[in-house]
């Protein structure tokens, strides 16, 4: 059986680092992960995934990241439940992080936050080509590539593509 989760996204808040009664560090956080498609308005939506990380990894993760940091996490999906103070059963699904990667330098994170993190985050969110590291023909400086939209099937940058059901392989 396989239970693996790999996520790349930005922290929605600073890591909440706490310690259990036995002294084990535990960090909780959530990651905003952009969806690969746009909604009817042409906006890119994101999923907010809850994560938990344990022990020394939790301390390191909390020390080297902050809200808005671009991170990659690798772990497993876990569900648990508990009874809250009102006596209701609460179910929680979260990613238990085994490994993480810092995908940008600390100075990049600090510069982005100093320059208005929400504006930069929204720009990256609405332009998937910049976030994923791909450049459009216009950005590459190649004028012949800019005129050849046939070569790039994704050149319309998230607009609706007219495809009939007969063209689909499934």
mmCIF file of N, CA, C and O in Angstrom, residues 55-146:
data_model
loop_
_atom_site.group_PDB
_atom_site.id
_atom_site.type_symbol
_atom_site.label_atom_id
_atom_site.label_comp_id
_atom_site.label_asym_id
_atom_site.label_seq_id
_atom_site.Cartn_x
_atom_site.Cartn_y
_atom_site.Cartn_z
ATOM 1 N N UNK A 55 9.465 16.738 16.023
ATOM 2 C CA UNK A 55 10.800 16.660 16.599
ATOM 3 C C UNK A 55 11.765 17.710 16.044
ATOM 4 O O UNK A 55 11.408 18.860 15.875
ATOM 5 N N UNK A 56 13.013 17.326 15.789
ATOM 6 C CA UNK A 56 14.031 18.284 15.364
ATOM 7 C C UNK A 56 13.674 18.928 14.028
ATOM 8 O O UNK A 56 13.949 20.111 13.804
ATOM 9 N N UNK A 57 13.035 18.147 13.156
ATOM 10 C CA UNK A 57 12.594 18.721 11.868
ATOM 11 C C UNK A 57 11.630 19.876 12.092
ATOM 12 O O UNK A 57 11.671 20.874 11.375
ATOM 13 N N UNK A 58 10.758 19.755 13.093
ATOM 14 C CA UNK A 58 9.801 20.820 13.395
ATOM 15 C C UNK A 58 10.526 22.081 13.848
ATOM 16 O O UNK A 58 10.186 23.195 13.419
ATOM 17 N N UNK A 59 11.533 21.913 14.697
ATOM 18 C CA UNK A 59 12.289 23.071 15.167
ATOM 19 C C UNK A 59 13.034 23.742 14.011
ATOM 20 O O UNK A 59 13.011 24.973 13.888
ATOM 21 N N UNK A 60 13.679 22.940 13.171
ATOM 22 C CA UNK A 60 14.399 23.508 12.018
ATOM 23 C C UNK A 60 13.447 24.202 11.058
ATOM 24 O O UNK A 60 13.727 25.298 10.574
ATOM 25 N N UNK A 61 12.322 23.565 10.765
ATOM 26 C CA UNK A 61 11.349 24.136 9.840
ATOM 27 C C UNK A 61 10.836 25.476 10.365
ATOM 28 O O UNK A 61 10.729 26.450 9.616
ATOM 29 N N UNK A 62 10.527 25.534 11.654
ATOM 30 C CA UNK A 62 10.030 26.773 12.258
ATOM 31 C C UNK A 62 11.096 27.863 12.258
ATOM 32 O O UNK A 62 10.787 29.045 12.065
ATOM 33 N N UNK A 63 12.353 27.481 12.439
ATOM 34 C CA UNK A 63 13.438 28.472 12.492
ATOM 35 C C UNK A 63 13.770 29.065 11.126
ATOM 36 O O UNK A 63 14.195 30.210 11.043
ATOM 37 N N UNK A 64 13.612 28.289 10.058
ATOM 38 C CA UNK A 64 14.064 28.726 8.748
ATOM 39 C C UNK A 64 12.951 29.166 7.808
ATOM 40 O O UNK A 64 13.219 29.509 6.654
ATOM 41 N N UNK A 65 11.710 29.139 8.254
ATOM 42 C CA UNK A 65 10.607 29.566 7.403
ATOM 43 C C UNK A 65 9.765 30.611 8.118
ATOM 44 O O UNK A 65 9.846 30.774 9.332
ATOM 45 N N UNK A 66 8.971 31.290 7.330
ATOM 46 C CA UNK A 66 7.993 32.233 7.875
ATOM 47 C C UNK A 66 6.848 32.335 6.880
ATOM 48 O O UNK A 66 6.906 31.763 5.788
ATOM 49 N N UNK A 67 5.803 33.047 7.251
ATOM 50 C CA UNK A 67 4.651 33.215 6.382
ATOM 51 C C UNK A 67 5.099 33.648 4.986
ATOM 52 O O UNK A 67 5.913 34.555 4.835
ATOM 53 N N UNK A 68 4.607 32.952 3.957
ATOM 54 C CA UNK A 68 4.937 33.281 2.584
ATOM 55 C C UNK A 68 6.104 32.511 2.012
ATOM 56 O O UNK A 68 6.351 32.565 0.810
ATOM 57 N N UNK A 69 6.850 31.776 2.844
ATOM 58 C CA UNK A 69 7.997 31.014 2.349
ATOM 59 C C UNK A 69 7.538 29.934 1.379
ATOM 60 O O UNK A 69 6.554 29.245 1.613
ATOM 61 N N UNK A 70 8.295 29.778 0.293
ATOM 62 C CA UNK A 70 8.028 28.729 -0.681
ATOM 63 C C UNK A 70 8.732 27.460 -0.216
ATOM 64 O O UNK A 70 9.959 27.452 -0.058
ATOM 65 N N UNK A 71 7.948 26.411 0.040
ATOM 66 C CA UNK A 71 8.500 25.168 0.576
ATOM 67 C C UNK A 71 7.952 23.967 -0.176
ATOM 68 O O UNK A 71 6.887 24.026 -0.792
ATOM 69 N N UNK A 72 8.698 22.882 -0.112
ATOM 70 C CA UNK A 72 8.244 21.595 -0.599
ATOM 71 C C UNK A 72 8.213 20.643 0.581
ATOM 72 O O UNK A 72 9.134 20.644 1.410
ATOM 73 N N UNK A 73 7.154 19.867 0.706
ATOM 74 C CA UNK A 73 7.065 18.889 1.783
ATOM 75 C C UNK A 73 6.734 17.517 1.208
ATOM 76 O O UNK A 73 6.074 17.403 0.175
ATOM 77 N N UNK A 74 7.226 16.504 1.889
ATOM 78 C CA UNK A 74 7.001 15.115 1.514
ATOM 79 C C UNK A 74 6.556 14.400 2.776
ATOM 80 O O UNK A 74 7.186 14.546 3.829
ATOM 81 N N UNK A 75 5.450 13.677 2.684
ATOM 82 C CA UNK A 75 4.960 12.995 3.877
ATOM 83 C C UNK A 75 3.848 12.033 3.552
ATOM 84 O O UNK A 75 3.759 11.504 2.443
ATOM 85 N N UNK A 76 2.986 11.826 4.538
ATOM 86 C CA UNK A 76 1.871 10.898 4.374
ATOM 87 C C UNK A 76 0.584 11.556 4.869
ATOM 88 O O UNK A 76 0.607 12.427 5.738
ATOM 89 N N UNK A 77 -0.519 11.143 4.298
ATOM 90 C CA UNK A 77 -1.824 11.647 4.694
ATOM 91 C C UNK A 77 -2.308 10.875 5.912
ATOM 92 O O UNK A 77 -2.187 9.645 5.963
ATOM 93 N N UNK A 78 -2.833 11.601 6.894
ATOM 94 C CA UNK A 78 -3.311 10.968 8.126
ATOM 95 C C UNK A 78 -4.659 11.554 8.514
ATOM 96 O O UNK A 78 -4.874 12.764 8.383
ATOM 97 N N UNK A 79 -5.551 10.705 8.968
ATOM 98 C CA UNK A 79 -6.815 11.171 9.518
ATOM 99 C C UNK A 79 -6.874 10.756 10.977
ATOM 100 O O UNK A 79 -6.384 9.695 11.364
ATOM 101 N N UNK A 80 -7.448 11.618 11.779
ATOM 102 C CA UNK A 80 -7.632 11.326 13.207
ATOM 103 C C UNK A 80 -8.917 11.998 13.655
ATOM 104 O O UNK A 80 -9.475 12.828 12.937
ATOM 105 N N UNK A 81 -9.378 11.635 14.827
ATOM 106 C CA UNK A 81 -10.574 12.279 15.363
ATOM 107 C C UNK A 81 -10.453 12.401 16.868
ATOM 108 O O UNK A 81 -9.681 11.690 17.509
ATOM 109 N N UNK A 82 -11.205 13.350 17.404
ATOM 110 C CA UNK A 82 -11.237 13.566 18.844
ATOM 111 C C UNK A 82 -12.589 14.166 19.208
ATOM 112 O O UNK A 82 -13.356 14.586 18.336
ATOM 113 N N UNK A 83 -12.876 14.205 20.498
ATOM 114 C CA UNK A 83 -14.126 14.796 20.974
ATOM 115 C C UNK A 83 -13.819 16.165 21.554
ATOM 116 O O UNK A 83 -12.962 16.300 22.435
ATOM 117 N N UNK A 84 -14.491 17.209 21.026
ATOM 118 C CA UNK A 84 -14.220 18.564 21.496
ATOM 119 C C UNK A 84 -14.942 18.843 22.816
ATOM 120 O O UNK A 84 -15.616 17.966 23.374
ATOM 121 N N UNK A 85 -14.822 20.073 23.315
ATOM 122 C CA UNK A 85 -15.391 20.440 24.613
ATOM 123 C C UNK A 85 -16.914 20.384 24.624
ATOM 124 O O UNK A 85 -17.527 20.214 25.671
ATOM 125 N N UNK A 86 -17.539 20.514 23.453
ATOM 126 C CA UNK A 86 -18.997 20.436 23.359
ATOM 127 C C UNK A 86 -19.471 18.995 23.208
ATOM 128 O O UNK A 86 -20.659 18.760 23.060
ATOM 129 N N UNK A 87 -18.572 18.045 23.217
ATOM 130 C CA UNK A 87 -18.931 16.643 23.099
ATOM 131 C C UNK A 87 -19.138 16.172 21.671
ATOM 132 O O UNK A 87 -19.652 15.080 21.448
ATOM 133 N N UNK A 88 -18.743 16.979 20.688
ATOM 134 C CA UNK A 88 -18.902 16.606 19.287
ATOM 135 C C UNK A 88 -17.633 15.927 18.776
ATOM 136 O O UNK A 88 -16.519 16.308 19.154
ATOM 137 N N UNK A 89 -17.790 14.949 17.914
ATOM 138 C CA UNK A 89 -16.662 14.261 17.300
ATOM 139 C C UNK A 89 -16.116 15.138 16.173
ATOM 140 O O UNK A 89 -16.859 15.568 15.294
ATOM 141 N N UNK A 90 -14.827 15.436 16.198
ATOM 142 C CA UNK A 90 -14.169 16.272 15.203
ATOM 143 C C UNK A 90 -13.179 15.404 14.436
ATOM 144 O O UNK A 90 -12.360 14.704 15.043
ATOM 145 N N UNK A 91 -13.253 15.446 13.094
ATOM 146 C CA UNK A 91 -12.352 14.671 12.240
ATOM 147 C C UNK A 91 -11.333 15.618 11.604
ATOM 148 O O UNK A 91 -11.689 16.688 11.124
ATOM 149 N N UNK A 92 -10.083 15.208 11.605
ATOM 150 C CA UNK A 92 -9.000 16.023 11.070
ATOM 151 C C UNK A 92 -8.219 15.198 10.050
ATOM 152 O O UNK A 92 -7.865 14.053 10.318
ATOM 153 N N UNK A 93 -7.983 15.789 8.885
ATOM 154 C CA UNK A 93 -7.110 15.181 7.870
ATOM 155 C C UNK A 93 -5.947 16.125 7.659
ATOM 156 O O UNK A 93 -6.137 17.323 7.459
ATOM 157 N N UNK A 94 -4.720 15.593 7.726
ATOM 158 C CA UNK A 94 -3.535 16.422 7.616
ATOM 159 C C UNK A 94 -2.393 15.617 7.017
ATOM 160 O O UNK A 94 -2.429 14.389 6.977
ATOM 161 N N UNK A 95 -1.383 16.336 6.551
ATOM 162 C CA UNK A 95 -0.171 15.705 6.035
ATOM 163 C C UNK A 95 0.845 15.665 7.170
ATOM 164 O O UNK A 95 1.160 16.694 7.763
ATOM 165 N N UNK A 96 1.336 14.470 7.486
ATOM 166 C CA UNK A 96 2.417 14.322 8.453
ATOM 167 C C UNK A 96 3.718 14.382 7.647
ATOM 168 O O UNK A 96 4.007 13.493 6.845
ATOM 169 N N UNK A 97 4.486 15.444 7.851
ATOM 170 C CA UNK A 97 5.664 15.723 7.038
ATOM 171 C C UNK A 97 6.846 14.868 7.501
ATOM 172 O O UNK A 97 7.183 14.846 8.683
ATOM 173 N N UNK A 98 7.452 14.167 6.546
ATOM 174 C CA UNK A 98 8.677 13.407 6.810
ATOM 175 C C UNK A 98 9.915 14.200 6.407
ATOM 176 O O UNK A 98 10.921 14.192 7.105
ATOM 177 N N UNK A 99 9.847 14.877 5.267
ATOM 178 C CA UNK A 99 10.973 15.656 4.737
ATOM 179 C C UNK A 99 10.452 16.976 4.200
ATOM 180 O O UNK A 99 9.311 17.063 3.762
ATOM 181 N N UNK A 100 11.317 17.978 4.208
ATOM 182 C CA UNK A 100 10.943 19.260 3.621
ATOM 183 C C UNK A 100 12.123 19.859 2.889
ATOM 184 O O UNK A 100 13.283 19.493 3.134
ATOM 185 N N UNK A 101 11.820 20.772 1.965
ATOM 186 C CA UNK A 101 12.844 21.512 1.232
ATOM 187 C C UNK A 101 12.471 22.980 1.221
ATOM 188 O O UNK A 101 11.304 23.324 1.005
ATOM 189 N N UNK A 102 13.458 23.821 1.463
ATOM 190 C CA UNK A 102 13.260 25.262 1.363
ATOM 191 C C UNK A 102 13.545 25.635 -0.084
ATOM 192 O O UNK A 102 14.647 25.417 -0.573
ATOM 193 N N UNK A 103 12.564 26.187 -0.778
ATOM 194 C CA UNK A 103 12.672 26.400 -2.217
ATOM 195 C C UNK A 103 13.030 27.828 -2.611
ATOM 196 O O UNK A 103 13.041 28.150 -3.794
ATOM 197 N N UNK A 104 13.298 28.674 -1.629
ATOM 198 C CA UNK A 104 13.816 30.006 -1.907
ATOM 199 C C UNK A 104 14.684 30.427 -0.733
ATOM 200 O O UNK A 104 14.547 29.893 0.369
ATOM 201 N N UNK A 105 15.575 31.355 -0.972
ATOM 202 C CA UNK A 105 16.481 31.793 0.088
ATOM 203 C C UNK A 105 15.734 32.654 1.100
ATOM 204 O O UNK A 105 14.669 33.208 0.816
ATOM 205 N N UNK A 106 16.320 32.764 2.270
ATOM 206 C CA UNK A 106 15.721 33.590 3.310
ATOM 207 C C UNK A 106 15.661 35.046 2.864
ATOM 208 O O UNK A 106 14.674 35.746 3.131
ATOM 209 N N UNK A 107 16.680 35.513 2.151
ATOM 210 C CA UNK A 107 16.677 36.914 1.697
ATOM 211 C C UNK A 107 15.569 37.164 0.685
ATOM 212 O O UNK A 107 14.952 38.225 0.694
ATOM 213 N N UNK A 108 15.284 36.181 -0.165
ATOM 214 C CA UNK A 108 14.183 36.320 -1.121
ATOM 215 C C UNK A 108 12.860 36.449 -0.385
ATOM 216 O O UNK A 108 12.029 37.293 -0.719
ATOM 217 N N UNK A 109 12.661 35.619 0.629
ATOM 218 C CA UNK A 109 11.431 35.685 1.425
ATOM 219 C C UNK A 109 11.312 37.044 2.102
ATOM 220 O O UNK A 109 10.248 37.662 2.076
ATOM 221 N N UNK A 110 12.409 37.516 2.709
ATOM 222 C CA UNK A 110 12.377 38.795 3.408
ATOM 223 C C UNK A 110 12.150 39.960 2.446
ATOM 224 O O UNK A 110 11.407 40.885 2.751
ATOM 225 N N UNK A 111 12.772 39.903 1.256
ATOM 226 C CA UNK A 111 12.566 40.964 0.270
ATOM 227 C C UNK A 111 11.115 40.995 -0.197
ATOM 228 O O UNK A 111 10.530 42.066 -0.332
ATOM 229 N N UNK A 112 10.534 39.823 -0.433
ATOM 230 C CA UNK A 112 9.147 39.758 -0.896
ATOM 231 C C UNK A 112 8.227 40.327 0.170
ATOM 232 O O UNK A 112 7.293 41.060 -0.125
ATOM 233 N N UNK A 113 8.483 40.015 1.425
ATOM 234 C CA UNK A 113 7.626 40.521 2.491
ATOM 235 C C UNK A 113 7.814 42.018 2.683
ATOM 236 O O UNK A 113 6.868 42.727 2.988
ATOM 237 N N UNK A 114 9.017 42.508 2.452
ATOM 238 C CA UNK A 114 9.267 43.942 2.559
ATOM 239 C C UNK A 114 8.649 44.727 1.418
ATOM 240 O O UNK A 114 8.285 45.878 1.567
ATOM 241 N N UNK A 115 8.520 44.098 0.243
ATOM 242 C CA UNK A 115 7.970 44.773 -0.931
ATOM 243 C C UNK A 115 6.464 44.609 -1.063
ATOM 244 O O UNK A 115 5.903 44.993 -2.071
ATOM 245 N N UNK A 116 5.821 44.005 -0.095
ATOM 246 C CA UNK A 116 4.381 43.783 -0.170
ATOM 247 C C UNK A 116 4.085 42.357 -0.592
ATOM 248 O O UNK A 116 3.801 42.087 -1.749
ATOM 249 N N UNK A 117 4.160 41.446 0.346
ATOM 250 C CA UNK A 117 4.015 40.022 0.041
ATOM 251 C C UNK A 117 2.673 39.690 -0.583
ATOM 252 O O UNK A 117 2.593 38.870 -1.487
ATOM 253 N N UNK A 118 1.622 40.350 -0.137
ATOM 254 C CA UNK A 118 0.306 39.984 -0.671
ATOM 255 C C UNK A 118 0.208 40.341 -2.151
ATOM 256 O O UNK A 118 -0.365 39.595 -2.931
ATOM 257 N N UNK A 119 0.807 41.463 -2.561
ATOM 258 C CA UNK A 119 0.758 41.837 -3.971
ATOM 259 C C UNK A 119 1.545 40.840 -4.814
ATOM 260 O O UNK A 119 1.086 40.377 -5.842
ATOM 261 N N UNK A 120 2.750 40.476 -4.375
ATOM 262 C CA UNK A 120 3.578 39.527 -5.112
ATOM 263 C C UNK A 120 2.924 38.155 -5.145
ATOM 264 O O UNK A 120 2.928 37.473 -6.151
ATOM 265 N N UNK A 121 2.335 37.728 -4.036
ATOM 266 C CA UNK A 121 1.682 36.417 -3.975
ATOM 267 C C UNK A 121 0.525 36.375 -4.957
ATOM 268 O O UNK A 121 0.361 35.410 -5.683
ATOM 269 N N UNK A 122 -0.264 37.442 -5.030
ATOM 270 C CA UNK A 122 -1.386 37.463 -5.967
ATOM 271 C C UNK A 122 -0.898 37.471 -7.406
ATOM 272 O O UNK A 122 -1.499 36.845 -8.265
ATOM 273 N N UNK A 123 0.204 38.168 -7.695
ATOM 274 C CA UNK A 123 0.749 38.161 -9.042
ATOM 275 C C UNK A 123 1.207 36.765 -9.430
ATOM 276 O O UNK A 123 0.946 36.300 -10.524
ATOM 277 N N UNK A 124 1.905 36.082 -8.534
ATOM 278 C CA UNK A 124 2.349 34.720 -8.821
ATOM 279 C C UNK A 124 1.165 33.788 -8.968
ATOM 280 O O UNK A 124 1.183 32.878 -9.769
ATOM 281 N N UNK A 125 0.140 34.021 -8.171
ATOM 282 C CA UNK A 125 -1.022 33.147 -8.196
ATOM 283 C C UNK A 125 -1.765 33.266 -9.517
ATOM 284 O O UNK A 125 -2.256 32.285 -10.047
ATOM 285 N N UNK A 126 -1.818 34.464 -10.088
ATOM 286 C CA UNK A 126 -2.577 34.642 -11.321
ATOM 287 C C UNK A 126 -1.754 34.330 -12.564
ATOM 288 O O UNK A 126 -2.304 34.248 -13.640
ATOM 289 N N UNK A 127 -0.445 34.147 -12.425
ATOM 290 C CA UNK A 127 0.384 33.882 -13.590
ATOM 291 C C UNK A 127 1.161 32.596 -13.378
ATOM 292 O O UNK A 127 2.275 32.612 -12.901
ATOM 293 N N UNK A 128 0.562 31.469 -13.723
ATOM 294 C CA UNK A 128 1.161 30.174 -13.490
ATOM 295 C C UNK A 128 2.473 29.988 -14.220
ATOM 296 O O UNK A 128 3.329 29.252 -13.769
ATOM 297 N N UNK A 129 2.677 30.655 -15.374
ATOM 298 C CA UNK A 129 3.918 30.455 -16.116
ATOM 299 C C UNK A 129 5.103 31.027 -15.349
ATOM 300 O O UNK A 129 6.163 30.444 -15.339
ATOM 301 N N UNK A 130 4.931 32.160 -14.666
ATOM 302 C CA UNK A 130 6.037 32.708 -13.898
ATOM 303 C C UNK A 130 6.322 31.858 -12.683
ATOM 304 O O UNK A 130 7.451 31.621 -12.339
ATOM 305 N N UNK A 131 5.286 31.388 -12.013
ATOM 306 C CA UNK A 131 5.491 30.628 -10.793
ATOM 307 C C UNK A 131 6.164 29.296 -11.064
ATOM 308 O O UNK A 131 7.011 28.858 -10.316
ATOM 309 N N UNK A 132 5.807 28.653 -12.149
ATOM 310 C CA UNK A 132 6.353 27.338 -12.417
ATOM 311 C C UNK A 132 7.741 27.402 -13.043
ATOM 312 O O UNK A 132 8.366 26.377 -13.236
ATOM 313 N N UNK A 133 8.220 28.602 -13.368
ATOM 314 C CA UNK A 133 9.553 28.734 -13.925
ATOM 315 C C UNK A 133 9.584 28.714 -15.442
ATOM 316 O O UNK A 133 10.635 28.823 -16.031
ATOM 317 N N UNK A 134 8.462 28.587 -16.120
ATOM 318 C CA UNK A 134 8.425 28.602 -17.570
ATOM 319 C C UNK A 134 8.298 30.041 -18.050
ATOM 320 O O UNK A 134 7.729 30.877 -17.384
ATOM 321 N N UNK A 135 8.836 30.312 -19.215
ATOM 322 C CA UNK A 135 8.686 31.639 -19.788
ATOM 323 C C UNK A 135 7.869 31.539 -21.057
ATOM 324 O O UNK A 135 7.944 30.560 -21.790
ATOM 325 N N UNK A 136 7.076 32.550 -21.285
ATOM 326 C CA UNK A 136 6.294 32.593 -22.511
ATOM 327 C C UNK A 136 7.215 33.023 -23.653
ATOM 328 O O UNK A 136 8.305 33.549 -23.406
ATOM 329 N N UNK A 137 6.811 32.844 -24.902
ATOM 330 C CA UNK A 137 7.649 33.290 -26.015
ATOM 331 C C UNK A 137 7.959 34.776 -25.937
ATOM 332 O O UNK A 137 9.052 35.195 -26.271
ATOM 333 N N UNK A 138 7.013 35.587 -25.479
ATOM 334 C CA UNK A 138 7.250 37.018 -25.386
ATOM 335 C C UNK A 138 8.311 37.313 -24.330
ATOM 336 O O UNK A 138 9.100 38.230 -24.478
ATOM 337 N N UNK A 139 8.334 36.535 -23.209
ATOM 338 C CA UNK A 139 9.309 36.762 -22.159
ATOM 339 C C UNK A 139 10.692 36.289 -22.572
ATOM 340 O O UNK A 139 11.688 36.807 -22.101
ATOM 341 N N UNK A 140 10.772 35.299 -23.454
ATOM 342 C CA UNK A 140 12.060 34.732 -23.816
ATOM 343 C C UNK A 140 12.849 35.639 -24.736
ATOM 344 O O UNK A 140 14.034 35.428 -24.930
ATOM 345 N N UNK A 141 12.204 36.640 -25.334
ATOM 346 C CA UNK A 141 12.896 37.551 -26.234
ATOM 347 C C UNK A 141 13.037 36.992 -27.642
ATOM 348 O O UNK A 141 13.758 37.533 -28.453
ATOM 349 N N UNK A 142 12.346 35.912 -27.953
ATOM 350 C CA UNK A 142 12.422 35.306 -29.275
ATOM 351 C C UNK A 142 11.187 35.730 -30.060
ATOM 352 O O UNK A 142 10.110 35.180 -29.862
ATOM 353 N N UNK A 143 11.297 36.712 -30.970
ATOM 354 C CA UNK A 143 10.106 37.219 -31.671
ATOM 355 C C UNK A 143 9.470 36.180 -32.568
ATOM 356 O O UNK A 143 8.258 36.173 -32.736
ATOM 357 N N UNK A 144 10.264 35.267 -33.152
ATOM 358 C CA UNK A 144 9.648 34.253 -34.013
ATOM 359 C C UNK A 144 8.820 33.285 -33.188
ATOM 360 O O UNK A 144 7.801 32.787 -33.637
ATOM 361 N N UNK A 145 9.244 33.016 -31.933
ATOM 362 C CA UNK A 145 8.461 32.137 -31.061
ATOM 363 C C UNK A 145 7.160 32.814 -30.659
ATOM 364 O O UNK A 145 6.142 32.167 -30.467
ATOM 365 N N UNK A 146 7.193 34.147 -30.527
ATOM 366 C CA UNK A 146 5.984 34.869 -30.142
ATOM 367 C C UNK A 146 4.932 34.798 -31.245
ATOM 368 O O UNK A 146 3.735 34.808 -30.970
#
